[in-house]
Structure formats: C-alpha cells, structure tokens
Short mmCIF file of C-alpha atoms in Angstrom, two decimals:
data_model
loop_
_atom_site.label_atom_id
_atom_site.label_comp_id
_atom_site.label_asym_id
_atom_site.label_seq_id
_atom_site.Cartn_x
_atom_site.Cartn_y
_atom_site.Cartn_z
CA MET S 216 24.88 -67.14 -0.18
CA THR S 217 25.23 -64.02 -2.32
CA SER S 218 27.65 -63.72 -5.21
CA GLY S 219 29.54 -61.12 -3.15
CA ARG S 220 30.18 -63.61 -0.38
CA LEU S 221 31.18 -66.23 -2.89
CA GLY S 222 33.67 -63.80 -4.36
CA GLN S 223 35.06 -62.96 -0.94
CA GLY S 224 35.45 -66.63 -0.13
CA ALA S 225 37.30 -67.30 -3.39
CA ALA S 226 39.55 -64.32 -2.77
CA ALA S 227 40.35 -65.53 0.75
CA ARG S 228 41.16 -69.02 -0.54
CA GLY S 229 43.37 -67.55 -3.25
CA HIS S 230 45.22 -65.43 -0.70
CA ALA S 231 45.75 -68.44 1.57
CA ARG S 232 47.00 -70.50 -1.37
CA ARG S 233 49.49 -67.81 -2.38
CA GLU S 234 50.70 -67.53 1.21
CA ARG S 235 51.32 -71.29 1.37
CA ILE S 236 53.23 -71.11 -1.91
CA LEU S 237 55.41 -68.25 -0.69
CA LYS S 238 56.14 -69.96 2.62
CA ALA S 239 57.09 -73.16 0.80
CA ALA S 240 59.31 -71.24 -1.62
CA THR S 241 61.00 -69.46 1.28
CA TYR S 242 61.59 -72.79 3.03
CA PHE S 243 63.27 -74.43 0.04
CA ILE S 244 65.26 -71.40 -1.12
CA ALA S 245 66.69 -70.95 2.37
CA ARG S 246 68.01 -74.52 2.23
CA HIS S 247 68.79 -75.19 -1.43
CA GLY S 248 68.84 -71.81 -3.15
CA ALA S 249 66.59 -70.75 -5.99
CA ARG S 250 68.63 -72.74 -8.49
CA GLY S 251 68.36 -75.90 -6.45
CA THR S 252 64.61 -75.57 -5.95
CA SER S 253 61.98 -76.63 -8.47
CA LEU S 254 58.44 -75.39 -8.84
CA ALA S 255 57.30 -78.99 -8.37
CA GLN S 256 58.94 -79.11 -4.92
CA ILE S 257 57.31 -75.86 -3.91
CA ALA S 258 53.90 -76.95 -5.16
CA LYS S 259 54.07 -80.24 -3.26
CA GLN S 260 55.14 -78.53 -0.03
CA ALA S 261 52.37 -75.93 -0.42
CA GLY S 262 49.73 -78.58 -1.06
CA VAL S 263 48.81 -77.30 -4.53
CA SER S 264 49.19 -78.71 -8.02
CA GLN S 265 52.00 -77.43 -10.20
CA PRO S 266 49.45 -75.89 -12.63
CA GLY S 267 47.85 -74.26 -9.59
CA LEU S 268 51.17 -72.72 -8.61
CA ILE S 269 51.82 -71.54 -12.16
CA TYR S 270 48.38 -69.94 -12.20
CA HIS S 271 49.59 -67.54 -9.51
CA TYR S 272 53.30 -67.35 -10.49
CA ASN S 273 53.92 -68.47 -14.04
CA THR S 274 57.70 -68.04 -13.87
CA LYS S 275 60.27 -68.64 -11.16
CA GLU S 276 61.34 -65.00 -11.46
CA LEU S 277 57.84 -63.79 -10.61
CA LEU S 278 57.80 -66.15 -7.64
CA LEU S 279 61.17 -64.84 -6.43
CA HIS S 280 59.93 -61.27 -6.64
CA ALA S 281 56.83 -62.25 -4.67
CA VAL S 282 58.98 -63.94 -2.01
CA LEU S 283 61.11 -60.81 -1.74
CA ASP S 284 57.97 -58.65 -1.54
CA ARG S 285 56.81 -60.76 1.40
CA ARG S 286 60.20 -60.39 3.05
CA ASP S 287 60.20 -56.61 2.55
CA GLU S 288 56.79 -56.36 4.21
CA SER S 289 57.70 -58.45 7.25
CA GLU S 290 61.39 -57.74 7.85
CA GLN S 291 62.26 -54.08 7.90
CA TYR S 292 65.27 -52.66 9.67
CA PHE S 293 64.94 -48.93 9.26
CA THR S 294 61.28 -48.01 9.55
CA TRP S 295 61.48 -44.28 10.17
CA GLY S 296 59.95 -41.89 7.64
CA GLU S 297 61.73 -39.54 5.26
CA ASP S 298 61.22 -36.55 7.54
CA ASP S 299 62.16 -38.31 10.78
CA ARG S 300 65.44 -37.71 12.60
CA PRO S 301 66.23 -40.94 14.49
CA GLY S 302 69.75 -39.85 15.34
CA LEU S 303 71.86 -42.63 16.82
CA ASP S 304 68.72 -44.72 17.35
CA VAL S 305 69.67 -46.27 14.00
CA PHE S 306 71.72 -48.65 16.13
CA THR S 307 68.72 -49.49 18.30
CA ALA S 308 66.82 -50.33 15.11
CA VAL S 309 69.52 -52.84 14.17
CA VAL S 310 69.34 -54.55 17.56
CA GLU S 311 65.56 -54.81 17.38
CA ALA S 312 65.69 -56.27 13.87
CA VAL S 313 68.33 -58.84 14.82
CA GLY S 314 66.16 -59.85 17.77
CA ARG S 315 63.37 -60.78 15.34
CA TRP S 316 65.48 -63.20 13.31
CA PRO S 317 64.41 -66.34 15.24
CA GLU S 318 60.74 -65.55 14.51
CA ASP S 319 61.25 -66.50 10.85
CA SER S 320 64.72 -67.88 10.25
CA ASP S 321 63.70 -69.19 6.82
CA MET S 322 63.06 -65.62 5.69
CA VAL S 323 66.50 -64.56 6.90
CA GLY S 324 68.16 -67.53 5.23
CA MET S 325 66.26 -67.10 1.98
CA HIS S 326 67.44 -63.52 1.57
CA THR S 327 71.05 -64.36 2.38
CA VAL S 328 71.07 -67.23 -0.12
CA LEU S 329 69.55 -65.09 -2.87
CA VAL S 330 72.17 -62.39 -2.31
CA ALA S 331 74.95 -64.99 -2.55
CA GLU S 332 73.45 -66.64 -5.65
CA ASN S 333 73.05 -63.37 -7.50
CA ALA S 334 76.16 -61.50 -6.37
CA SER S 335 77.89 -61.86 -9.72
CA GLU S 336 74.78 -62.09 -11.88
CA ASP S 337 73.11 -59.48 -14.07
CA ASN S 338 69.39 -60.10 -13.90
CA ALA S 339 66.20 -58.63 -12.47
CA ILE S 340 66.72 -60.24 -9.06
CA SER S 341 70.32 -59.09 -8.72
CA GLU S 342 69.33 -55.58 -9.77
CA ARG S 343 66.55 -55.57 -7.19
CA LEU S 344 68.89 -56.73 -4.45
CA ARG S 345 71.51 -54.14 -5.35
CA SER S 346 68.89 -51.40 -5.44
CA ALA S 347 67.56 -52.45 -2.04
CA TYR S 348 71.07 -52.35 -0.61
CA GLU S 349 71.71 -48.88 -2.03
CA ALA S 350 68.37 -47.66 -0.70
CA GLY S 351 69.31 -48.94 2.75
CA VAL S 352 72.68 -47.20 2.62
CA GLU S 353 71.09 -43.93 1.53
CA LYS S 354 68.42 -44.08 4.26
CA VAL S 355 70.94 -44.71 7.03
CA ALA S 356 73.39 -42.16 5.63
CA LEU S 357 70.68 -39.50 5.58
CA ALA S 358 69.74 -40.27 9.19
CA LEU S 359 73.38 -39.99 10.24
CA ALA S 360 73.86 -36.76 8.28
CA ARG S 361 70.87 -35.29 10.11
CA ALA S 362 72.34 -36.51 13.39
CA GLN S 363 75.44 -34.44 12.56
CA GLU S 364 73.26 -31.43 11.84
CA ASP S 365 71.62 -31.90 15.24
CA GLY S 366 74.99 -32.11 16.98
CA VAL S 367 74.50 -35.73 18.01
CA LEU S 368 77.05 -37.41 15.71
CA ARG S 369 80.72 -36.45 15.55
CA GLU S 370 81.56 -34.12 12.69
CA ASP S 371 84.50 -36.22 11.47
CA VAL S 372 82.28 -39.23 10.64
CA ASP S 373 81.44 -39.84 6.99
CA PRO S 374 77.70 -40.71 7.07
CA ARG S 375 77.73 -42.80 3.90
CA ARG S 376 80.78 -44.84 4.87
CA LYS S 377 79.38 -45.42 8.34
CA ALA S 378 76.06 -46.49 6.80
CA MET S 379 77.89 -49.03 4.63
CA GLU S 380 79.75 -50.28 7.71
CA ILE S 381 76.47 -50.73 9.59
CA LEU S 382 74.96 -52.82 6.79
CA ALA S 383 78.18 -54.82 6.51
CA PHE S 384 77.96 -55.64 10.22
CA VAL S 385 74.34 -56.75 9.89
CA ASN S 386 75.04 -58.89 6.83
CA GLY S 387 78.07 -60.52 8.43
CA LEU S 388 76.26 -61.26 11.68
CA GLU S 389 73.33 -62.64 9.71
CA THR S 390 75.56 -65.11 7.87
CA ALA S 391 77.30 -66.17 11.08
CA TRP S 392 73.97 -66.67 12.86
CA LEU S 393 72.59 -68.79 10.02
CA ALA S 394 75.64 -71.04 10.34
CA ASN S 395 75.21 -71.30 14.13
CA ARG S 396 71.69 -70.60 15.42
CA SER S 397 72.87 -70.90 19.03
CA MET S 398 74.87 -67.70 18.61
CA PRO S 399 73.44 -64.91 20.84
CA ALA S 400 73.04 -62.58 17.88
CA LYS S 401 70.88 -60.01 19.64
CA GLU S 402 73.30 -59.72 22.56
CA ILE S 403 76.23 -59.35 20.16
CA ALA S 404 74.36 -56.67 18.22
CA ALA S 405 73.43 -54.86 21.43
CA GLN S 406 77.05 -54.72 22.61
CA TRP S 407 78.19 -53.57 19.18
CA ALA S 408 75.51 -50.88 19.11
CA GLN S 409 76.49 -49.67 22.57
CA ASP S 410 80.14 -49.44 21.52
CA GLN S 411 79.21 -47.60 18.33
CA VAL S 412 77.09 -45.02 20.12
CA ARG S 413 79.77 -44.43 22.74
CA THR S 414 82.46 -43.74 20.13
CA LEU S 415 80.31 -41.81 17.65
CA ARG S 416 78.36 -39.49 19.94
CA SER S 417 79.47 -35.86 19.96
CA ASP S 418 80.82 -34.62 23.26
CA PRO S 419 78.30 -32.36 25.00
CA PRO S 420 79.31 -28.69 25.15
CA GLY S 421 81.63 -28.02 28.06
CA ASP S 422 82.95 -31.62 28.30
#
C-alpha cells in the first residue's frame, strides 16, 4: 500500500472519529445541556479515549462550535441565495424544515438547549447564536422586502418585524414539539403558513 493510500485511510478514520464525537456530543447536550455534559461522557459514547477526544477538540468551547457547525450544515431553513427572490415561498421553506425535524431530533434539541443555556450569557457561543439569529432575520426580511417590490406582499407589512415573527413561530413550535414529539408539527406549520400567505398576499389588480 502506498503512503498516499495510508494517508487517505488515516484521514477517513479521523473523519469518522470526529463524526462519532459530534454525534455523541449532540446526544448528550440535547438531554443534559452543555453544562451537564462532560467530555468523559462524550468520549465513552463515541467509543474513543478522553485524550483522543481532546486531540480533536481540546476545549469544550471548540467542541460546541464544531457541533453547531455540523448543525448549520445539515439543518438550514432559508437556503435561497442572496440574489434570489423567493417571495412568499419563505413560508414553504419553514414547512419543509419543520418536516425534517424527526430525521434528527437530537440536533433540534441540542440547538434549543444551547440557546436556552446561553440566553443571558456573554460568551463566544452566545454571540454566535445571537449573530445567527440576526442573520436569519435579515435574510427573511430581505426576501419579504423584495416580495413587496414585486407586488406580492402587502405594502403595509414591515418586513423586519414579520421576519422576527416568523422566527418566533419556528422557535416556539420547536420547543413545543421537543416537549411532545407526537405533536403534528409539520401539519401545524403548514396550516400556519397557509394562513400567513392568505393574509399577507397583495390583492391582484382589479380585485
């Protein structure tokens, strides 16, 4: 076997090890929070030694950022580009995202717990979470503002306030669903989205 193949094999094993660590961290944080979870617990669940975990993530903060990176890659609500004009399909995007929650409920729970833990804190994680929220508001607000320009959204709607309302709905439904997984979250989101579109859409000319 060539040294190149050996290197590729080591890289693949390292990637798999990191993935197990992140999945274990997500599992425990979703149930006990970051403060109630130790690196030793994560290492045991991931099937690695604690020094092996620390080799990849030598502080809990680095591990939390890595867990959030993984969440950002896999769970995205508003995936349109900067130049796109999704109009009122922003509500469709919410319904589709809610429908994916059961695929990885630990990821959903982990994020909700981290937000709650860091709501009144001033640290790198809380700053990241606040920045992510603001970025989400700005992205939705811009889409709604463009929908107004295109004559799709009523002129009397404040795009930023409506964007904040949309994220508040998602966050509230997320918390309720985590407390009761039998809740038909996607159906609730779909009805809410339908109601929103009906009340926010501009009347066609001549109506």
